[in-house]
CSV table of C-alpha atoms in Angstrom, one decimal:
chain,number,residue,atom,x,y,z
A,190,MET,CA,-2.6,-9.7,-23.1
A,191,THR,CA,-4.0,-10.5,-19.7
A,192,PHE,CA,-3.0,-9.5,-16.2
A,193,SER,CA,-1.6,-13.1,-15.7
A,194,SER,CA,0.6,-13.0,-18.9
A,195,LEU,CA,4.3,-12.5,-18.6
A,196,ALA,CA,4.2,-9.7,-21.2
A,197,PHE,CA,1.9,-7.7,-18.9
A,198,LEU,CA,3.8,-8.6,-15.7
A,199,PHE,CA,7.4,-7.8,-16.9
A,200,ILE,CA,7.0,-5.4,-19.8
A,201,PHE,CA,3.6,-3.5,-20.1
A,202,PHE,CA,3.0,-2.7,-16.4
A,203,PRO,CA,6.6,-1.7,-15.4
A,204,LEU,CA,6.8,0.6,-18.4
A,205,THR,CA,3.4,2.1,-17.7
A,206,PHE,CA,4.3,2.5,-14.0
A,207,ILE,CA,7.5,4.1,-14.6
A,208,LEU,CA,6.0,6.7,-17.1
A,209,TYR,CA,3.3,7.4,-14.7
A,210,ALA,CA,5.6,7.9,-11.7
A,211,LEU,CA,8.0,10.3,-13.6
A,212,THR,CA,5.3,12.9,-14.2
A,213,LYS,CA,3.5,15.0,-11.6
A,214,SER,CA,0.8,16.6,-13.7
A,215,ILE,CA,-2.6,14.8,-13.3
A,216,LYS,CA,-3.5,15.8,-16.9
A,217,VAL,CA,-0.3,14.2,-18.3
A,218,ARG,CA,-0.9,11.1,-16.1
A,219,ASN,CA,-4.4,10.6,-17.5
A,220,ILE,CA,-3.0,10.9,-20.9
A,221,ILE,CA,-0.4,8.2,-20.2
A,222,LEU,CA,-3.0,5.9,-18.8
A,223,ALA,CA,-5.4,6.6,-21.6
A,224,ALA,CA,-2.7,5.8,-24.2
A,225,ALA,CA,-1.7,2.8,-22.2
A,226,SER,CA,-5.1,1.5,-22.2
A,227,ILE,CA,-5.6,1.8,-25.9
A,228,ILE,CA,-2.3,-0.1,-26.5
A,229,PHE,CA,-3.4,-2.8,-23.9
A,230,TYR,CA,-6.7,-3.2,-25.7
A,231,ALA,CA,-4.9,-3.4,-29.1
A,232,PHE,CA,-2.7,-6.3,-28.1
A,233,GLY,CA,-6.0,-8.3,-27.5
A,234,GLU,CA,-8.4,-6.9,-29.9
A,235,PRO,CA,-6.5,-4.7,-32.6
A,236,SER,CA,-9.5,-4.8,-35.0
A,237,ALA,CA,-11.9,-3.4,-32.5
A,238,VAL,CA,-9.8,-0.4,-31.3
A,239,VAL,CA,-11.6,1.9,-33.9
A,240,LEU,CA,-15.0,0.5,-32.3
A,241,LEU,CA,-13.9,1.5,-28.9
A,242,LEU,CA,-12.9,4.9,-29.8
A,243,LEU,CA,-16.0,5.5,-31.7
A,244,SER,CA,-18.0,4.4,-28.6
A,245,VAL,CA,-16.0,6.9,-26.5
A,246,ALA,CA,-16.6,9.7,-29.0
A,247,CYS,CA,-20.3,9.1,-29.3
A,248,ASN,CA,-20.7,9.1,-25.5
A,249,TYR,CA,-18.4,12.1,-25.2
A,250,ILE,CA,-20.6,14.3,-27.6
A,251,LEU,CA,-23.8,12.9,-26.1
A,252,GLY,CA,-22.6,13.8,-22.7
A,253,ILE,CA,-22.2,17.4,-23.7
A,254,LEU,CA,-25.6,17.5,-25.7
A,255,VAL,CA,-27.4,16.0,-22.6
A,256,THR,CA,-26.6,19.1,-20.6
A,257,LYS,CA,-28.2,21.5,-23.2
A,258,GLY,CA,-31.7,22.1,-24.4
A,259,ASN,CA,-35.0,21.5,-22.7
A,260,ALA,CA,-36.2,18.3,-20.8
A,261,LYS,CA,-37.5,16.7,-23.8
A,262,SER,CA,-34.3,17.0,-26.0
A,263,LYS,CA,-32.2,15.9,-23.0
A,264,LYS,CA,-34.3,12.6,-22.7
A,265,MET,CA,-34.0,12.2,-26.4
A,266,TYR,CA,-30.1,12.3,-26.2
A,267,VAL,CA,-30.2,9.7,-23.4
A,268,VAL,CA,-32.3,7.5,-25.6
A,269,THR,CA,-29.9,8.1,-28.3
A,270,ALA,CA,-27.1,6.9,-26.1
A,271,ALA,CA,-29.0,3.8,-25.0
A,272,VAL,CA,-29.8,3.0,-28.7
A,273,ILE,CA,-26.0,3.5,-29.8
A,274,ASN,CA,-24.6,1.5,-26.8
A,275,ILE,CA,-27.2,-1.3,-26.6
A,276,GLY,CA,-27.4,-1.4,-30.4
A,277,MET,CA,-23.6,-2.0,-30.6
A,278,LEU,CA,-23.7,-4.7,-28.0
A,279,PHE,CA,-26.8,-6.3,-29.7
A,280,GLY,CA,-25.2,-6.2,-33.2
A,281,PHE,CA,-22.0,-7.9,-32.2
A,282,LYS,CA,-23.3,-10.1,-29.4
A,283,TYR,CA,-26.9,-11.1,-30.0
A,284,LEU,CA,-27.8,-10.5,-33.7
A,285,GLY,CA,-26.9,-14.0,-34.8
A,286,PHE,CA,-28.5,-15.6,-31.9
A,287,PHE,CA,-31.9,-13.9,-32.2
A,288,GLY,CA,-31.7,-14.4,-35.9
A,289,SER,CA,-31.5,-18.2,-35.5
A,290,VAL,CA,-34.2,-18.2,-32.8
A,291,LEU,CA,-36.5,-16.2,-35.0
A,292,GLY,CA,-35.7,-18.5,-38.0
A,293,GLY,CA,-36.5,-21.5,-35.8
A,294,MET,CA,-39.8,-20.1,-34.9
A,295,THR,CA,-40.9,-19.1,-38.4
A,296,GLY,CA,-39.4,-22.2,-40.1
A,297,THR,CA,-37.3,-20.0,-42.4
A,298,GLU,CA,-33.5,-19.8,-42.8
A,299,LEU,CA,-32.3,-16.4,-42.1
A,300,ASN,CA,-28.8,-15.7,-43.1
A,301,VAL,CA,-27.8,-13.5,-40.2
A,302,PRO,CA,-24.0,-13.4,-39.7
A,303,TYR,CA,-22.4,-14.2,-36.4
A,304,LEU,CA,-20.0,-11.2,-35.8
A,305,ARG,CA,-16.7,-11.7,-34.0
A,306,LEU,CA,-17.4,-10.5,-30.4
A,307,PRO,CA,-14.9,-7.7,-29.5
A,308,ILE,CA,-13.4,-8.3,-26.1
A,309,GLY,CA,-14.8,-6.2,-23.3
A,310,ILE,CA,-17.7,-4.9,-25.2
A,311,SER,CA,-20.2,-5.9,-22.6
A,312,PHE,CA,-18.2,-3.7,-20.1
A,313,PHE,CA,-17.3,-0.6,-22.1
A,314,THR,CA,-20.8,-0.1,-23.6
A,315,PHE,CA,-22.3,-0.2,-20.1
A,316,GLN,CA,-19.8,2.4,-18.8
A,317,GLY,CA,-20.4,4.6,-21.8
A,318,LEU,CA,-24.1,4.5,-21.2
A,319,SER,CA,-23.5,5.0,-17.4
A,320,TYR,CA,-21.5,8.3,-18.2
A,321,VAL,CA,-24.4,9.8,-20.3
A,322,ILE,CA,-27.0,8.9,-17.8
A,323,ASP,CA,-25.0,10.1,-14.8
A,324,VAL,CA,-24.4,13.5,-16.5
A,325,TYR,CA,-28.1,13.7,-17.4
A,326,ARG,CA,-28.9,13.3,-13.8
A,327,ASN,CA,-26.2,15.6,-12.6
A,328,LYS,CA,-24.8,18.0,-15.2
A,329,LYS,CA,-22.0,19.0,-12.8
A,330,LEU,CA,-20.5,15.6,-13.6
A,331,LEU,CA,-20.0,16.7,-17.3
A,332,GLN,CA,-16.4,16.1,-18.4
A,333,ARG,CA,-15.3,18.3,-21.3
A,334,ASN,CA,-11.8,16.9,-21.6
A,335,PRO,CA,-12.1,13.9,-24.1
A,336,PHE,CA,-9.0,12.2,-22.7
A,337,TYR,CA,-10.7,12.0,-19.2
A,338,VAL,CA,-13.8,10.3,-20.8
A,339,LEU,CA,-11.5,8.1,-22.9
A,340,LEU,CA,-9.6,7.0,-19.7
A,341,TYR,CA,-13.0,6.4,-17.8
A,342,ILE,CA,-14.3,4.1,-20.5
A,343,SER,CA,-11.1,2.4,-21.4
A,344,PHE,CA,-9.0,2.3,-18.3
A,345,PHE,CA,-7.1,-1.0,-18.8
A,346,PRO,CA,-7.5,-2.5,-15.3
A,347,GLN,CA,-11.3,-2.8,-15.8
A,348,LEU,CA,-11.8,-2.5,-19.5
A,349,ILE,CA,-11.8,-6.3,-20.4
A,350,ALA,CA,-13.7,-7.8,-17.5
A,351,GLY,CA,-14.8,-5.1,-15.0
A,352,PRO,CA,-15.6,-4.3,-12.4
A,353,ILE,CA,-18.1,-2.0,-14.1
A,354,VAL,CA,-17.4,1.4,-12.7
A,355,ARG,CA,-20.2,4.0,-12.6
A,356,TYR,CA,-19.0,7.4,-13.7
A,357,GLU,CA,-20.5,9.1,-10.7
A,358,ASP,CA,-18.2,7.0,-8.5
A,359,ILE,CA,-15.0,8.0,-10.3
A,360,SER,CA,-15.6,11.3,-11.8
A,361,TYR,CA,-13.7,13.2,-8.9
A,362,GLN,CA,-10.9,10.8,-9.0
A,363,LEU,CA,-10.2,11.5,-12.7
A,364,ARG,CA,-9.3,15.1,-11.6
A,365,HIS,CA,-8.0,14.5,-8.1
A,366,ARG,CA,-6.1,11.5,-6.7
A,367,GLU,CA,-3.1,10.5,-4.7
A,368,PHE,CA,0.1,8.6,-5.8
A,369,ASN,CA,2.3,7.5,-3.1
A,370,SER,CA,4.2,4.5,-1.6
A,371,ASP,CA,1.4,3.4,0.6
A,372,ARG,CA,-1.1,3.1,-2.2
A,373,VAL,CA,1.4,1.4,-4.5
A,374,SER,CA,2.3,-1.2,-1.7
A,375,ARG,CA,-1.4,-1.9,-1.0
A,376,GLY,CA,-2.2,-2.1,-4.6
A,377,ILE,CA,0.7,-4.5,-5.3
A,378,LEU,CA,-0.5,-6.8,-2.4
A,379,ARG,CA,-4.1,-6.8,-3.8
A,380,PHE,CA,-2.8,-7.5,-7.2
A,381,ILE,CA,-0.6,-10.5,-6.1
A,382,PHE,CA,-3.5,-11.9,-4.0
A,383,GLY,CA,-5.8,-11.8,-7.1
A,384,LEU,CA,-3.1,-13.3,-9.3
A,385,GLY,CA,-2.7,-16.1,-6.9
A,386,LYS,CA,-6.5,-16.9,-6.8
A,387,LYS,CA,-6.5,-16.9,-10.6
A,388,VAL,CA,-3.2,-18.9,-11.3
A,389,LEU,CA,-3.0,-21.2,-8.3
A,390,VAL,CA,-6.6,-21.9,-7.6
A,391,ALA,CA,-8.9,-21.1,-10.6
A,392,ASN,CA,-6.6,-22.7,-13.2
A,393,GLN,CA,-6.4,-25.9,-11.2
A,394,MET,CA,-10.1,-26.1,-10.8
A,395,GLY,CA,-10.5,-25.3,-14.4
A,396,LEU,CA,-8.6,-28.3,-15.6
A,397,VAL,CA,-11.0,-30.7,-13.9
A,398,ALA,CA,-14.0,-28.7,-14.9
A,399,ASP,CA,-13.2,-28.6,-18.5
A,400,LYS,CA,-12.5,-32.3,-18.5
A,401,VAL,CA,-15.8,-33.2,-16.9
A,402,PHE,CA,-17.8,-30.9,-19.1
A,403,SER,CA,-16.1,-32.3,-22.2
A,404,CYS,CA,-17.2,-35.8,-21.4
A,405,ASN,CA,-20.2,-37.6,-22.9
A,406,THR,CA,-22.9,-37.3,-20.4
A,407,ASP,CA,-24.1,-40.9,-21.1
A,408,SER,CA,-20.6,-42.2,-19.9
A,409,LEU,CA,-20.4,-39.7,-17.0
A,410,GLY,CA,-20.8,-41.0,-13.4
A,411,THR,CA,-22.5,-39.2,-10.6
A,412,ALA,CA,-19.2,-38.6,-8.7
A,413,PRO,CA,-17.3,-37.1,-11.5
A,414,ALA,CA,-20.4,-35.0,-12.5
A,415,TRP,CA,-20.4,-33.4,-8.9
A,416,ILE,CA,-16.8,-32.9,-8.9
A,417,GLY,CA,-16.9,-31.1,-12.3
A,418,ALA,CA,-19.8,-28.9,-11.0
A,419,LEU,CA,-18.1,-28.0,-7.7
A,420,CYS,CA,-14.9,-27.3,-9.6
A,421,TYR,CA,-16.5,-25.0,-12.2
A,422,THR,CA,-18.3,-23.1,-9.4
A,423,LEU,CA,-15.0,-22.5,-7.7
A,424,GLN,CA,-13.3,-21.8,-11.0
A,425,ILE,CA,-15.6,-19.0,-12.1
A,426,PHE,CA,-15.6,-17.6,-8.5
A,427,PHE,CA,-11.8,-17.5,-8.3
A,428,ASP,CA,-11.2,-16.6,-11.9
A,429,PHE,CA,-13.5,-13.4,-11.8
A,430,SER,CA,-12.9,-12.5,-8.2
A,431,GLY,CA,-9.1,-12.8,-8.8
A,432,TYR,CA,-9.5,-10.6,-12.0
A,433,SER,CA,-11.5,-8.1,-9.8
A,434,ASP,CA,-8.8,-8.2,-7.1
A,435,MET,CA,-6.1,-7.5,-9.7
A,436,ALA,CA,-8.1,-4.6,-11.1
A,437,ILE,CA,-8.8,-3.1,-7.9
A,438,GLY,CA,-5.1,-3.4,-7.0
A,439,LEU,CA,-4.0,-1.8,-10.3
A,440,GLY,CA,-6.6,0.9,-9.7
A,441,CYS,CA,-5.1,1.6,-6.2
A,442,ILE,CA,-1.5,1.9,-7.6
A,443,PHE,CA,-2.6,4.6,-10.0
A,444,GLY,CA,-4.7,6.4,-7.4
A,445,PHE,CA,-8.2,5.0,-8.1
A,446,ASP,CA,-10.5,3.5,-5.6
A,447,PHE,CA,-12.9,0.9,-7.2
A,448,LYS,CA,-15.6,-0.5,-5.2
A,449,GLU,CA,-15.5,-4.3,-4.2
A,450,ASN,CA,-17.0,-6.7,-6.7
A,451,PHE,CA,-17.3,-9.8,-4.5
A,452,ASN,CA,-17.8,-10.2,-0.8
A,453,TYR,CA,-17.8,-14.0,0.0
A,454,PRO,CA,-20.9,-14.9,-1.9
A,455,PHE,CA,-20.9,-18.6,-0.8
A,456,VAL,CA,-21.6,-17.7,2.9
A,457,SER,CA,-25.0,-16.3,1.9
A,458,SER,CA,-28.1,-17.7,3.5
A,459,SER,CA,-30.4,-16.6,0.6
A,460,ILE,CA,-30.1,-16.1,-3.2
A,461,GLN,CA,-31.0,-12.5,-2.5
A,462,GLU,CA,-28.0,-12.1,-0.2
A,463,PHE,CA,-26.0,-14.0,-2.8
A,464,TRP,CA,-26.6,-11.2,-5.3
A,465,ARG,CA,-25.6,-8.6,-2.7
A,466,ARG,CA,-22.1,-10.4,-2.7
A,467,TRP,CA,-21.7,-11.6,-6.1
A,468,HIS,CA,-20.6,-9.4,-9.1
A,469,ILE,CA,-21.7,-6.4,-7.1
A,470,SER,CA,-20.9,-3.9,-9.9
A,471,LEU,CA,-23.2,-5.6,-12.4
A,472,SER,CA,-26.1,-6.0,-10.0
A,473,THR,CA,-25.7,-2.4,-9.0
A,474,TRP,CA,-25.6,-1.2,-12.6
A,475,PHE,CA,-28.9,-3.0,-13.4
A,476,LYS,CA,-30.4,-1.8,-10.2
A,477,GLU,CA,-29.5,1.8,-10.9
A,478,TYR,CA,-30.2,2.1,-14.6
A,479,VAL,CA,-32.9,-0.8,-15.1
A,480,TYR,CA,-34.7,-1.8,-12.0
A,481,ILE,CA,-35.2,1.5,-10.4
A,482,PRO,CA,-36.3,3.3,-13.6
A,483,LEU,CA,-38.8,0.6,-14.2
A,484,GLY,CA,-40.3,1.5,-10.9
A,485,GLY,CA,-38.4,-0.8,-8.6
A,486,ASN,CA,-40.5,-1.8,-5.6
A,487,ARG,CA,-42.7,1.3,-5.7
A,488,LYS,CA,-45.5,0.0,-8.1
A,489,GLY,CA,-46.9,-2.8,-6.0
A,490,LYS,CA,-46.0,-6.5,-5.4
A,491,LEU,CA,-46.7,-7.9,-9.0
A,492,ARG,CA,-44.8,-5.1,-10.7
A,493,THR,CA,-41.9,-5.5,-8.2
A,494,ASP,CA,-41.9,-9.3,-9.1
A,495,LEU,CA,-42.0,-8.7,-12.8
A,496,ASN,CA,-39.2,-6.0,-12.6
A,497,LYS,CA,-37.0,-8.4,-10.7
A,498,LEU,CA,-37.5,-11.2,-13.1
A,499,PHE,CA,-36.8,-8.9,-16.1
A,500,VAL,CA,-33.7,-7.8,-14.5
A,501,PHE,CA,-32.5,-11.4,-13.9
A,502,PHE,CA,-33.5,-12.2,-17.6
A,503,LEU,CA,-31.3,-9.3,-18.7
A,504,THR,CA,-28.5,-10.4,-16.3
A,505,GLY,CA,-28.4,-13.9,-17.8
A,506,LEU,CA,-28.6,-12.5,-21.4
A,507,TRP,CA,-25.8,-10.0,-20.7
A,508,HIS,CA,-23.4,-12.9,-20.1
A,509,GLY,CA,-24.0,-14.4,-23.4
A,510,ALA,CA,-26.2,-15.2,-26.5
A,511,ASN,CA,-27.4,-18.6,-25.4
A,512,PHE,CA,-30.5,-20.0,-23.7
A,513,THR,CA,-28.1,-21.5,-21.1
A,514,PHE,CA,-27.3,-18.0,-19.7
A,515,ILE,CA,-30.8,-16.9,-19.8
A,516,VAL,CA,-32.1,-19.9,-17.9
A,517,TRP,CA,-29.2,-19.3,-15.4
A,518,GLY,CA,-30.4,-15.8,-14.7
A,519,LEU,CA,-34.0,-16.9,-14.5
A,520,ILE,CA,-33.1,-19.6,-12.0
A,521,HIS,CA,-31.8,-16.9,-9.6
A,522,GLY,CA,-34.8,-14.6,-10.4
A,523,VAL,CA,-37.3,-17.3,-9.6
A,524,CYS,CA,-35.6,-18.3,-6.5
A,525,GLN,CA,-35.7,-14.7,-5.3
A,526,PHE,CA,-39.5,-14.6,-6.1
A,527,LEU,CA,-40.0,-17.7,-4.0
A,528,GLU,CA,-38.0,-16.2,-1.3
A,529,ASN,CA,-39.9,-12.9,-1.2
A,530,HIS,CA,-43.2,-14.8,-0.9
A,531,ASP,CA,-41.9,-17.1,1.8
A,532,ILE,CA,-42.4,-20.2,-0.5
A,533,ILE,CA,-38.7,-20.8,0.3
A,534,PRO,CA,-38.8,-19.9,4.0
A,535,VAL,CA,-35.3,-18.3,4.2
A,536,LYS,CA,-36.6,-15.9,7.0
A,537,LYS,CA,-37.8,-18.7,9.2
A,538,LYS,CA,-35.6,-19.8,12.2
A,539,TRP,CA,-36.1,-23.5,11.5
A,540,PHE,CA,-34.7,-23.0,8.0
A,541,LYS,CA,-31.5,-21.3,9.1
A,542,PRO,CA,-29.4,-24.5,9.5
A,543,PHE,CA,-30.4,-25.5,5.9
A,544,SER,CA,-30.0,-22.0,4.3
A,545,HIS,CA,-26.4,-22.3,3.3
A,546,ILE,CA,-26.9,-25.8,1.8
A,547,TYR,CA,-29.9,-24.4,-0.1
A,548,VAL,CA,-27.8,-21.5,-1.6
A,549,LEU,CA,-24.9,-23.8,-2.5
A,550,LEU,CA,-27.3,-26.3,-4.1
A,551,VAL,CA,-29.0,-23.6,-6.2
A,552,THR,CA,-25.8,-21.9,-7.3
A,553,VAL,CA,-23.9,-25.1,-8.1
A,554,THR,CA,-26.8,-26.3,-10.1
A,555,ALA,CA,-27.3,-23.0,-11.8
A,556,PHE,CA,-23.7,-22.9,-12.8
A,557,VAL,CA,-23.9,-26.3,-14.4
A,558,VAL,CA,-26.5,-24.7,-16.8
A,559,PHE,CA,-24.1,-21.5,-17.2
A,560,ARG,CA,-21.2,-23.7,-18.2
A,561,ALA,CA,-23.0,-26.2,-20.4
A,562,ASP,CA,-22.9,-25.8,-24.2
A,563,SER,CA,-26.7,-26.1,-24.6
A,564,MET,CA,-29.7,-26.9,-22.5
A,565,SER,CA,-29.7,-30.4,-23.5
A,566,HIS,CA,-26.0,-30.7,-22.4
A,567,ALA,CA,-27.0,-29.0,-19.0
A,568,ALA,CA,-29.8,-31.5,-18.6
A,569,GLY,CA,-27.4,-34.5,-19.2
A,570,VAL,CA,-24.9,-33.3,-16.5
A,571,LEU,CA,-27.7,-32.5,-14.0
A,572,THR,CA,-29.2,-36.0,-14.7
A,573,ASP,CA,-25.8,-37.5,-14.0
A,574,MET,CA,-25.6,-35.5,-10.8
A,575,PHE,CA,-29.0,-36.4,-9.3
A,576,ASN,CA,-29.5,-39.9,-10.8
A,577,ILE,CA,-27.0,-42.1,-9.0
A,578,LYS,CA,-24.9,-44.1,-11.5
A,579,ALA,CA,-21.4,-45.4,-11.8
A,580,GLY,CA,-20.7,-44.2,-15.4
A,581,SER,CA,-18.0,-45.4,-17.8
A,582,ALA,CA,-14.8,-46.6,-15.9
A,583,ALA,CA,-12.7,-45.1,-18.6
A,584,VAL,CA,-14.3,-41.7,-18.3
A,585,ASN,CA,-14.1,-41.8,-14.5
A,586,ASN,CA,-10.5,-42.7,-14.6
A,587,GLU,CA,-9.7,-39.7,-16.8
A,588,VAL,CA,-11.4,-37.4,-14.3
A,589,PHE,CA,-9.9,-39.0,-11.2
A,590,ALA,CA,-6.4,-38.9,-12.8
A,591,LEU,CA,-6.6,-35.1,-12.5
A,592,ILE,CA,-7.2,-35.3,-8.8
A,593,THR,CA,-3.6,-34.8,-7.9
A,594,PRO,CA,-2.0,-33.7,-4.6
A,595,LEU,CA,-1.6,-30.2,-6.2
A,596,PHE,CA,-5.2,-30.2,-7.0
A,597,ILE,CA,-6.2,-31.3,-3.6
A,598,VAL,CA,-4.2,-28.5,-2.0
A,599,SER,CA,-5.8,-25.9,-4.3
A,600,PHE,CA,-9.2,-27.2,-3.6
A,601,LEU,CA,-8.8,-26.9,0.1
A,602,PHE,CA,-7.4,-23.4,-0.2
A,603,ALA,CA,-10.4,-22.6,-2.4
A,604,VAL,CA,-12.8,-23.8,0.3
A,605,LEU,CA,-11.0,-21.7,3.0
A,606,LEU,CA,-10.8,-18.6,0.8
A,607,SER,CA,-14.5,-18.9,0.0
A,608,ALA,CA,-15.2,-17.9,3.6
A,609,PRO,CA,-13.8,-14.9,5.5
A,610,VAL,CA,-11.4,-17.2,7.5
A,611,PHE,CA,-8.2,-15.3,6.8
A,612,ARG,CA,-9.8,-11.9,7.0
A,613,LYS,CA,-10.9,-12.5,10.5
A,614,ILE,CA,-7.4,-13.8,11.5
A,615,GLU,CA,-5.8,-10.8,9.9
A,616,ALA,CA,-8.3,-8.4,11.7
A,617,LYS,CA,-7.5,-10.0,15.1
A,618,MET,CA,-3.7,-9.9,14.5
A,619,ALA,CA,-3.9,-6.3,13.3
A,620,ASP,CA,-5.2,-5.2,16.7
A,621,SER,CA,-2.8,-7.4,18.7
A,622,ASP,CA,0.9,-7.0,19.7
A,623,TYR,CA,1.9,-9.0,16.8
A,624,SER,CA,0.6,-6.6,14.1
A,625,GLU,CA,4.2,-5.8,12.8
A,626,GLY,CA,4.9,-9.4,12.6
A,627,CYS,CA,1.6,-9.9,10.8
A,628,MET,CA,2.6,-7.4,8.2
A,629,ILE,CA,6.0,-9.0,7.5
A,630,ALA,CA,4.2,-12.4,7.2
A,631,GLU,CA,1.7,-10.8,4.7
A,632,TYR,CA,4.6,-9.5,2.5
A,633,ALA,CA,6.5,-12.8,2.7
A,634,CYS,CA,3.3,-14.7,1.6
A,635,SER,CA,2.8,-12.4,-1.1
A,636,LEU,CA,6.3,-12.9,-2.4
A,637,LEU,CA,5.8,-16.5,-2.2
A,638,ILE,CA,2.5,-16.4,-4.1
A,639,TYR,CA,4.2,-14.2,-6.8
A,640,VAL,CA,7.0,-16.7,-7.3
A,641,LEU,CA,4.7,-19.7,-7.5
A,642,CYS,CA,2.6,-17.8,-10.0
A,643,ILE,CA,5.6,-17.0,-12.2
A,644,LEU,CA,6.8,-20.5,-12.1
A,645,SER,CA,3.3,-21.7,-13.1
A,646,LEU,CA,2.9,-19.2,-15.9
A,647,SER,CA,6.6,-19.8,-17.2
A,648,SER,CA,5.6,-23.5,-17.6
A,649,GLY,CA,2.9,-22.4,-20.2
A,650,SER,CA,0.1,-24.0,-18.1
A,651,TYR,CA,-3.7,-23.6,-18.6
A,652,ASN,CA,-4.4,-19.8,-18.2
A,653,PRO,CA,-7.8,-18.6,-19.7
A,654,PHE,CA,-10.0,-15.9,-18.1
A,655,ILE,CA,-13.6,-17.0,-18.2
A,656,TYR,CA,-15.1,-13.5,-18.3
A,657,PHE,CA,-13.1,-12.4,-21.3
A,658,ARG,CA,-15.8,-14.1,-23.5
A,659,PHE,CA,-18.6,-12.1,-22.0
């Protein structure tokens, strides 16, 4: 079950909302949300519910233990939490991959099984580890009510695909939060906006991107290759940022304030700035729990560079067990290294007119590697992009047939929504004499977006979430 499924929109969410609204006790509300979260997860991954509950139980117990004993024993419990959470993630996500790599290096055949990847494991293991580390750093954050820890780790709005919520940021809200009409209306508007980004924009981009990346690269022309690369870049942005908007909106409805996960990354003038705007919760997690503990920028330039490259290696690996993800992460890490040493002169005035082109070129190229099935596939698509050729007429026609008027409209909206155009208009209107009319227009647009989304979903059209596989 996904946020953009009819079952969620018309059955699961309304029932959860009604039960939540009918009770006043924060403890009962937390139990309702925790139970709803387990049911939500069971719809998508019934066989992994026990794994999720075991993860919660282990982190809950370790959270208590880490507040007791001497400094040495406390560190041991933190290490234990890291071993359990990272070990769980490694076993399900990376064991088969590293087994095949090791087998290839040694020339032996290792029969390492590829386990079915539980949905959301990359997210709930990180949140579980965040809980133990945050309690270790500040024992006042310790939560003795197991249902509260269960809710933090498994809360359905961000369980499957984030944003990754640090326990320190949400511990107070688990015990004290508001539920009122203003929050509900703001949350619904944010949810609908995210739903529109996903259904009306990302899905349209995905149809073209999937077609291009399924083509034989020997038959693919330069124009279709670039179209596919641009479409996938827009697809993954609107797919994931749309999901984040829906998660933030749902959290707002139930009284939680999640931090923003995207902030117009494609207006960045450097790759370093891009990562301050893209998947903010993930980059923040790695900064707080990996980069800073490794020494951050306090150990000299060489150590700082190595720390950053290692973090980007992990960032790529976090996305999937494939060399394509690792290379994608390292592309961003190397570009930051080159920027920091002025080899790519992003700080120079003369470079400013080219900075946005540079960022777009790097991110689009890197996302080709990210999307490809293998490094050879990525090399083939990139060769098609940068080596001008006509390609097969039959393949080109298949791609161009998908460039419909609906696609063109979606593409234009995607370009506009990638920059803070509408945000600036909204801010100016809010401070003018037309603020009330602007609010009415906002509700009317939201209703129109919702209706269009329901019509699209009812037709059974293309509707996957990219980040569900991470």
